[in-house]
Short mmCIF file of C-alpha atoms in Angstrom, two decimals:
data_model
loop_
_atom_site.label_atom_id
_atom_site.label_comp_id
_atom_site.label_asym_id
_atom_site.label_seq_id
_atom_site.Cartn_x
_atom_site.Cartn_y
_atom_site.Cartn_z
CA MET A 1 -30.48 -4.83 60.80
CA PRO A 2 -30.44 -4.40 64.85
CA VAL A 3 -34.25 -4.44 65.96
CA GLU A 4 -35.00 -2.12 68.66
CA PHE A 5 -38.14 -2.48 71.85
CA LEU A 6 -39.56 0.33 72.58
CA GLY A 7 -42.15 0.11 75.36
CA ILE A 8 -43.99 2.98 77.88
CA ALA A 9 -42.65 5.61 80.74
CA ALA A 10 -46.08 5.63 82.19
CA THR A 11 -46.22 8.40 85.56
CA ASN A 12 -48.19 6.02 86.62
CA ASP A 13 -50.06 2.80 87.18
CA GLY A 14 -53.46 2.76 85.67
CA SER A 15 -54.44 1.89 82.32
CA GLU A 16 -57.09 1.32 79.54
CA THR A 17 -58.31 -1.10 82.63
CA THR A 18 -57.14 -0.88 84.99
CA PRO A 19 -57.02 2.95 87.40
CA ARG A 20 -54.07 4.28 88.96
CA SER A 21 -53.68 3.99 92.27
CA GLY A 22 -51.90 6.57 93.33
CA PRO A 23 -51.14 10.71 91.45
CA ALA A 24 -50.70 10.85 87.90
CA PHE A 25 -47.46 11.43 88.77
CA ASP A 26 -45.86 8.87 90.87
CA LYS A 27 -42.06 8.79 90.79
CA GLU A 28 -41.86 6.06 92.07
CA TYR A 29 -43.47 3.85 89.93
CA THR A 30 -41.86 5.86 86.74
CA LEU A 31 -38.86 4.71 88.10
CA ARG A 32 -39.75 1.29 88.37
CA LEU A 33 -41.36 1.17 85.55
CA ALA A 34 -38.61 2.65 83.61
CA ARG A 35 -36.12 -0.19 85.05
CA ALA A 36 -38.45 -2.56 84.74
CA HIS A 37 -37.43 -2.46 80.81
CA GLU A 38 -33.79 -1.60 81.35
CA GLU A 39 -33.25 -4.77 83.52
CA HIS A 40 -35.24 -6.38 81.10
CA GLY A 41 -34.14 -6.32 77.31
CA TRP A 42 -36.25 -2.76 76.19
CA ASP A 43 -34.67 -0.25 74.36
CA ARG A 44 -36.07 2.82 74.83
CA VAL A 45 -39.27 4.57 76.39
CA LEU A 46 -41.99 6.69 75.11
CA PHE A 47 -42.39 9.27 77.54
CA ALA A 48 -45.80 10.01 75.77
CA TYR A 49 -47.52 13.46 75.92
CA GLY A 50 -51.20 14.44 77.38
CA SER A 51 -53.25 17.51 77.50
CA GLY A 52 -53.89 16.49 80.76
CA SER A 53 -51.05 14.32 82.03
CA PRO A 54 -47.36 15.65 83.90
CA ASP A 55 -44.57 17.03 81.65
CA PRO A 56 -43.26 14.34 79.88
CA ALA A 57 -39.41 16.66 79.99
CA PRO A 58 -39.33 17.12 83.30
CA ALA A 59 -40.09 13.47 83.96
CA ALA A 60 -38.30 12.09 80.91
CA ALA A 61 -35.60 13.95 82.49
CA TYR A 62 -35.93 11.80 86.51
CA ILE A 63 -35.50 8.64 85.25
CA ALA A 64 -32.43 9.83 82.39
CA SER A 65 -30.34 11.10 85.38
CA ARG A 66 -31.58 7.47 87.49
CA LEU A 67 -30.65 4.77 84.94
CA GLU A 68 -27.07 4.16 82.42
CA ARG A 69 -28.64 2.30 79.87
CA LEU A 70 -32.00 3.80 78.41
CA GLN A 71 -32.99 5.08 75.78
CA ILE A 72 -35.86 8.05 76.11
CA LEU A 73 -38.50 8.81 73.32
CA LEU A 74 -39.73 11.83 74.30
CA ALA A 75 -43.44 13.54 72.93
CA HIS A 76 -43.14 17.05 71.94
CA ARG A 77 -46.03 19.08 70.75
CA PRO A 78 -45.54 22.11 68.86
CA ASN A 79 -48.30 24.11 70.01
CA VAL A 80 -47.03 23.91 73.36
CA SER A 81 -43.62 25.82 73.25
CA TYR A 82 -41.38 27.98 70.72
CA PRO A 83 -38.76 25.96 68.91
CA THR A 84 -36.10 28.39 69.63
CA PHE A 85 -37.30 27.34 73.56
CA ALA A 86 -37.70 23.44 72.86
CA ALA A 87 -34.87 21.95 70.99
CA LYS A 88 -32.45 23.66 74.02
CA THR A 89 -34.97 21.73 76.83
CA PHE A 90 -34.22 19.04 74.26
CA ALA A 91 -30.13 19.97 73.92
CA THR A 92 -30.35 19.66 78.13
CA LEU A 93 -31.74 16.60 78.18
CA ASP A 94 -29.33 15.14 75.48
CA GLN A 95 -27.67 16.83 77.97
CA ILE A 96 -29.24 14.57 80.85
CA SER A 97 -29.13 11.51 79.37
CA GLU A 98 -25.70 11.69 78.00
CA GLY A 99 -26.78 10.53 74.42
CA ARG A 100 -29.61 8.93 74.83
CA LEU A 101 -32.67 11.35 73.52
CA THR A 102 -34.77 10.51 70.43
CA VAL A 103 -37.79 13.06 69.60
CA HIS A 104 -41.03 12.41 68.98
CA PHE A 105 -43.36 15.33 67.42
CA ILE A 106 -46.73 14.95 67.34
CA THR A 107 -48.96 17.33 64.70
CA GLY A 108 -52.05 16.41 67.25
CA GLY A 109 -54.75 14.39 65.76
CA ASN A 110 -58.34 16.21 67.38
CA ASP A 111 -59.37 19.46 67.22
CA HIS A 112 -60.84 19.53 70.68
CA GLU A 113 -57.94 18.01 72.53
CA GLN A 114 -56.02 20.80 70.48
CA GLY A 115 -58.14 23.24 71.53
CA ARG A 116 -57.62 22.10 75.87
CA GLU A 117 -54.62 24.55 74.72
CA GLY A 118 -55.73 26.62 72.80
CA ASP A 119 -54.37 25.27 69.63
CA THR A 120 -56.80 26.35 67.21
CA LEU A 121 -55.27 25.69 64.64
CA THR A 122 -56.98 23.58 61.77
CA LYS A 123 -55.02 19.78 60.97
CA ASP A 124 -52.70 20.61 57.50
CA GLU A 125 -52.57 23.30 58.82
CA ARG A 126 -50.76 21.72 62.31
CA TYR A 127 -48.78 20.36 59.29
CA ALA A 128 -46.62 22.48 58.05
CA ARG A 129 -46.92 23.70 61.06
CA THR A 130 -45.21 21.12 62.52
CA ARG A 131 -42.25 20.50 58.81
CA GLU A 132 -41.51 24.33 60.29
CA TYR A 133 -40.39 23.62 63.66
CA ILE A 134 -38.94 20.11 62.95
CA ARG A 135 -36.02 22.15 60.90
CA ILE A 136 -35.63 25.02 62.66
CA VAL A 137 -35.34 22.11 65.36
CA LYS A 138 -32.66 20.96 64.12
CA LYS A 139 -31.40 24.14 62.71
CA ILE A 140 -30.03 25.05 66.79
CA TRP A 141 -29.48 21.65 67.21
CA THR A 142 -26.13 21.94 64.92
CA THR A 143 -26.13 25.76 63.77
CA ARG A 144 -22.49 28.02 66.35
CA GLU A 145 -23.90 30.88 65.26
CA PRO A 146 -26.91 33.07 65.45
CA PHE A 147 -29.43 33.25 62.65
CA ASP A 148 -32.64 35.21 62.00
CA HIS A 149 -36.09 32.93 60.81
CA GLU A 150 -38.98 34.52 59.21
CA GLY A 151 -42.13 31.65 58.30
CA ASP A 152 -44.94 30.71 58.18
CA HIS A 153 -45.64 30.07 62.06
CA TYR A 154 -41.75 31.39 63.41
CA ARG A 155 -40.36 34.51 63.33
CA PHE A 156 -37.20 35.33 65.55
CA HIS A 157 -34.42 37.38 64.57
CA ASP A 158 -30.37 37.44 66.01
CA PHE A 159 -30.70 34.11 67.96
CA VAL A 160 -28.47 30.87 68.68
CA SER A 161 -28.37 28.12 71.58
CA ASP A 162 -25.33 27.94 74.64
CA VAL A 163 -26.60 24.63 74.95
CA PHE A 164 -25.83 21.75 72.28
CA PRO A 165 -26.81 17.87 72.14
CA VAL A 166 -24.33 15.57 72.81
CA GLN A 167 -24.98 13.13 70.13
CA GLN A 168 -23.50 14.16 66.69
CA PRO A 169 -24.32 16.12 64.44
CA ARG A 170 -28.11 15.99 66.13
CA PRO A 171 -30.38 13.63 67.86
CA GLY A 172 -32.62 11.61 65.94
CA VAL A 173 -36.43 13.38 64.76
CA SER A 174 -39.58 9.88 65.50
CA PHE A 175 -42.26 11.51 63.33
CA GLY A 176 -46.14 9.44 62.37
CA GLY A 177 -49.25 9.71 60.24
CA SER A 178 -51.15 7.56 57.83
CA SER A 179 -52.39 10.79 56.25
CA PRO A 180 -51.28 11.82 53.17
CA ALA A 181 -49.96 15.15 55.26
CA ALA A 182 -48.27 12.97 57.22
CA TYR A 183 -46.70 10.73 54.86
CA ALA A 184 -45.06 14.35 53.30
CA ALA A 185 -43.88 15.43 56.01
CA GLY A 186 -42.30 12.41 57.74
CA GLY A 187 -41.27 11.23 54.75
CA ALA A 188 -39.34 15.07 54.14
CA GLU A 189 -37.75 14.91 57.60
CA ALA A 190 -38.10 11.88 60.30
CA ASP A 191 -35.50 9.15 60.82
CA ILE A 192 -37.81 6.85 63.01
CA TYR A 193 -41.18 6.37 60.99
CA CYS A 194 -43.43 5.54 63.40
CA LEU A 195 -47.11 3.36 62.47
CA TRP A 196 -50.25 1.77 65.00
CA GLY A 197 -50.02 -1.89 64.44
CA GLU A 198 -52.22 -3.03 61.29
CA PRO A 199 -52.65 -6.03 58.66
CA LEU A 200 -49.28 -6.97 57.30
CA ALA A 201 -50.67 -6.32 53.56
CA LYS A 202 -51.57 -2.61 54.89
CA THR A 203 -48.77 -2.00 56.74
CA ALA A 204 -46.39 -2.97 53.22
CA GLU A 205 -48.76 -0.20 52.13
CA GLN A 206 -48.51 2.09 54.22
CA ILE A 207 -44.30 1.46 54.11
CA GLU A 208 -44.48 2.07 50.54
CA HIS A 209 -46.15 5.80 51.19
CA VAL A 210 -43.61 6.67 53.35
CA LYS A 211 -40.23 5.53 51.00
CA ALA A 212 -41.97 7.32 48.54
CA ALA A 213 -42.65 10.92 50.53
CA ALA A 214 -39.03 10.93 51.15
CA LYS A 215 -37.72 10.72 47.27
CA ALA A 216 -40.15 13.18 46.92
CA ALA A 217 -39.12 15.00 49.84
CA GLY A 218 -35.46 14.37 48.06
CA ARG A 219 -33.90 12.25 49.90
CA THR A 220 -31.61 9.47 48.92
CA ASP A 221 -32.23 7.79 52.23
CA VAL A 222 -35.66 6.15 54.12
CA PRO A 223 -36.80 6.96 57.76
CA ARG A 224 -37.19 3.52 60.15
CA VAL A 225 -40.28 2.08 60.78
CA GLN A 226 -41.39 1.78 63.82
CA VAL A 227 -44.87 -0.03 64.30
CA ALA A 228 -46.75 -0.61 67.72
CA PHE A 229 -48.39 -2.90 69.36
CA ARG A 230 -50.59 -3.89 72.82
CA PRO A 231 -49.38 -7.79 73.41
CA ILE A 232 -51.71 -10.37 75.21
CA ILE A 233 -48.90 -13.41 76.40
CA ALA A 234 -49.72 -16.47 77.65
CA PRO A 235 -48.22 -19.70 78.74
CA THR A 236 -50.89 -21.47 76.31
CA GLU A 237 -52.58 -20.69 73.02
CA GLU A 238 -55.44 -20.84 75.09
CA LEU A 239 -54.75 -18.98 78.71
CA ALA A 240 -53.62 -16.17 75.79
CA TRP A 241 -56.88 -15.55 74.26
CA GLU A 242 -59.12 -15.93 77.67
CA LYS A 243 -56.80 -13.23 78.99
CA ALA A 244 -57.54 -11.68 75.41
CA HIS A 245 -61.11 -11.26 76.58
CA ARG A 246 -61.13 -9.94 79.56
CA THR A 247 -58.68 -7.54 78.20
CA VAL A 248 -61.71 -6.54 76.51
CA GLY A 249 -63.89 -7.11 78.30
CA ALA A 250 -62.11 -4.39 81.56
CA ILE A 251 -62.16 -1.07 78.48
CA ARG A 252 -65.31 -1.75 77.24
CA GLU A 253 -66.41 -2.06 81.05
CA ARG A 254 -64.17 1.65 81.92
CA ARG A 255 -65.65 3.42 78.38
CA THR A 256 -69.13 2.52 79.27
CA SER A 257 -68.48 3.56 82.91
CA GLY A 258 -66.99 7.00 82.06
CA VAL A 259 -64.17 6.73 84.07
CA VAL A 260 -62.30 7.03 81.08
CA ARG A 261 -61.84 10.73 79.60
CA HIS A 262 -63.09 11.17 75.72
CA HIS A 263 -62.72 13.10 73.45
CA ARG A 264 -65.71 15.03 72.05
CA GLY A 265 -67.89 13.11 69.25
CA ASP A 266 -67.81 9.38 68.91
CA THR A 267 -66.10 9.51 65.19
CA PRO A 268 -61.75 10.14 65.48
CA GLU A 269 -61.20 12.97 63.45
CA ASN A 270 -57.32 11.54 62.72
CA THR A 271 -56.85 9.19 60.05
CA GLY A 272 -55.04 6.86 62.19
CA SER A 273 -57.85 5.68 64.09
CA GLN A 274 -59.84 5.82 61.32
CA ARG A 275 -57.64 3.18 60.17
CA LEU A 276 -58.16 1.74 62.28
CA ILE A 277 -61.70 0.69 63.10
CA ALA A 278 -62.35 0.29 59.62
CA ILE A 279 -59.84 -2.78 60.68
CA ALA A 280 -61.68 -3.76 62.98
CA GLU A 281 -65.09 -3.67 61.04
CA ALA A 282 -63.75 -5.67 58.38
CA GLY A 283 -62.36 -8.50 60.74
CA GLU A 284 -61.41 -9.38 63.88
CA ARG A 285 -58.17 -11.79 63.58
CA TYR A 286 -55.48 -10.85 60.50
CA ASP A 287 -51.82 -12.79 60.08
CA ARG A 288 -51.23 -14.81 62.47
CA ALA A 289 -51.39 -12.67 66.33
CA LEU A 290 -53.07 -9.34 65.46
CA TRP A 291 -56.61 -9.00 66.95
CA THR A 292 -58.61 -6.18 66.24
CA PRO A 293 -61.39 -6.23 69.08
CA THR A 294 -59.12 -4.46 72.00
CA ALA A 295 -59.01 -1.45 69.28
CA ALA A 296 -62.95 -1.15 68.30
CA ALA A 297 -63.53 -1.23 72.17
CA SER A 298 -61.34 1.29 73.09
CA GLY A 299 -62.64 3.59 69.91
CA GLY A 300 -60.00 3.41 67.62
CA ALA A 301 -57.88 4.74 70.26
CA GLY A 302 -53.87 5.47 69.55
CA ASN A 303 -51.55 2.27 70.39
CA SER A 304 -54.63 -0.29 70.24
CA ASN A 305 -54.70 -3.26 67.86
CA ALA A 306 -53.02 -7.12 69.94
CA LEU A 307 -50.78 -9.50 69.28
CA VAL A 308 -52.49 -12.06 71.32
CA GLY A 309 -50.98 -15.76 71.65
CA THR A 310 -48.00 -17.46 73.14
CA PRO A 311 -44.82 -15.89 73.72
CA GLU A 312 -43.50 -17.87 71.01
CA THR A 313 -47.04 -17.20 68.43
CA VAL A 314 -45.98 -13.35 68.98
CA ALA A 315 -42.22 -13.15 68.34
CA GLN A 316 -42.59 -14.74 65.30
CA ALA A 317 -45.64 -11.70 64.89
CA LEU A 318 -43.47 -9.11 65.27
CA LEU A 319 -40.71 -11.28 63.08
CA ASP A 320 -43.77 -10.98 60.27
CA TYR A 321 -42.83 -7.47 60.62
CA TYR A 322 -39.44 -7.37 60.94
CA ASP A 323 -39.62 -8.76 57.52
CA LEU A 324 -41.33 -6.43 55.82
CA GLY A 325 -38.88 -3.68 56.89
CA VAL A 326 -39.95 -2.60 60.37
CA ASP A 327 -36.95 -2.64 62.78
CA ILE A 328 -38.29 -0.97 65.86
CA LEU A 329 -40.82 -2.26 67.26
CA SER A 330 -43.50 -0.74 70.01
CA ALA A 331 -45.07 -2.50 72.41
CA ARG A 332 -47.10 -1.47 76.15
CA GLY A 333 -49.20 -4.67 77.77
CA TYR A 334 -52.73 -3.91 79.90
CA ASP A 335 -50.53 -4.14 83.07
CA LEU A 336 -47.78 -1.93 82.14
CA LEU A 337 -45.09 -2.94 84.91
CA ASP A 338 -46.03 -6.52 85.09
CA ASP A 339 -46.55 -6.87 81.23
CA ALA A 340 -43.22 -4.99 80.40
CA ILE A 341 -41.54 -7.62 82.86
CA ASP A 342 -43.39 -10.77 80.84
CA PHE A 343 -42.84 -9.70 77.49
CA GLY A 344 -38.82 -8.55 77.71
CA ARG A 345 -38.41 -12.25 79.67
CA TYR A 346 -40.51 -14.81 77.06
CA VAL A 347 -40.95 -12.33 73.82
CA ILE A 348 -37.33 -9.90 73.17
CA PRO A 349 -35.12 -13.02 73.51
CA ILE A 350 -37.00 -14.72 70.68
CA VAL A 351 -36.96 -11.84 68.44
CA ARG A 352 -33.17 -11.35 69.14
CA GLU A 353 -32.38 -14.91 68.55
CA GLU A 354 -34.52 -15.06 64.62
CA VAL A 355 -33.08 -11.33 63.47
CA ALA A 356 -29.25 -12.55 64.90
CA LYS A 357 -29.54 -15.29 62.98
CA ARG A 358 -31.11 -13.52 59.52
CA ASP A 359 -28.83 -10.91 60.01
CA ALA A 360 -26.02 -14.42 59.91
CA GLU A 361 -27.50 -15.80 57.21
CA ARG A 362 -27.27 -12.60 55.65
CA ALA A 363 -24.16 -12.02 55.43
CA ALA A 364 -22.45 -16.16 55.07
CA ARG A 365 -24.31 -15.36 51.70
CA GLY A 366 -22.35 -11.75 50.66
CA PRO A 367 -23.32 -9.39 47.67
CA ARG A 368 -25.10 -10.67 45.77
CA THR A 369 -23.23 -10.07 42.12
CA LEU A 370 -24.65 -9.56 38.09
CA THR A 371 -22.71 -11.96 36.15
CA ALA A 372 -23.59 -11.04 32.48
CA VAL A 373 -24.54 -12.54 30.38
CA THR A 374 -23.42 -12.81 26.37
CA GLY A 375 -24.45 -14.76 23.35
#
């Protein structure tokens, strides 16, 4: 099966290790970073969402109108707009990008962060709302006749959109989470299910949960699986590990100095972050190259487990996940621009070449046949 690479479409050059050098929305940097991804083998970039961050939808439109191939993964929180409005926004962006849009629906794993924009629902209520929201958006994208909706969270009458996506029947839907409620919602509605990088055995367990949830929802297919890492690469193993320890030191320094804004409380509320912290407490190194101190230093904040080593080592580690059934590999360095270029130059070609070999070998073997045995 094909493999895809997802990078980050940051709107400024700040990261966990480095303060930004300009405004929150730096148009020139945003375009440079996106162009670097397009020119170095990446398939798509994520426009992330934060309560106080620049709005990702117009930022994505800005990039889509200037680049020709790079696909867009747009993060969206259902609490910030009504689904009728959002569906039109997404359809318009799919038109601008000429069919390069996927939407990543975020339920929200922190009550304080959600409350910053007036969202007071509980976690389970948010998941129920997200499922209803996704279903409405899908229907708006694919329905040419006015319809009514009477749900638990949304009610409207006689609505029909006048703008439809380029992609038919609709753009893809992306979703993530590691709780039973997340598996149930994403298993039912997602085309792509997103996980944070964990050890291989735990990732395999999560994939099985997603498959089971899809089956329980009555689906005959299953979502594609995406896994996210923070690669730390260098020409030699020794240099890579030196770089890794410098990176952790910089993360800790920025957190302890108070320049990085946190949510209230020391213990994360979302299951994904809790899992990352538990994995880090159980050990620093797993499998071929997974390293957890970056996650521990950030408090389990989002995509934070690293893959450390030479490009060859990191590529082989990614192939281990591909062999589990992961076909979308998300990666984001700490020096966003330079790391995107280096990863594109030195890691992506190795992975693509190895995946092509696997596909060729699979095709050469042909479909398996069963031979009847009689006696």
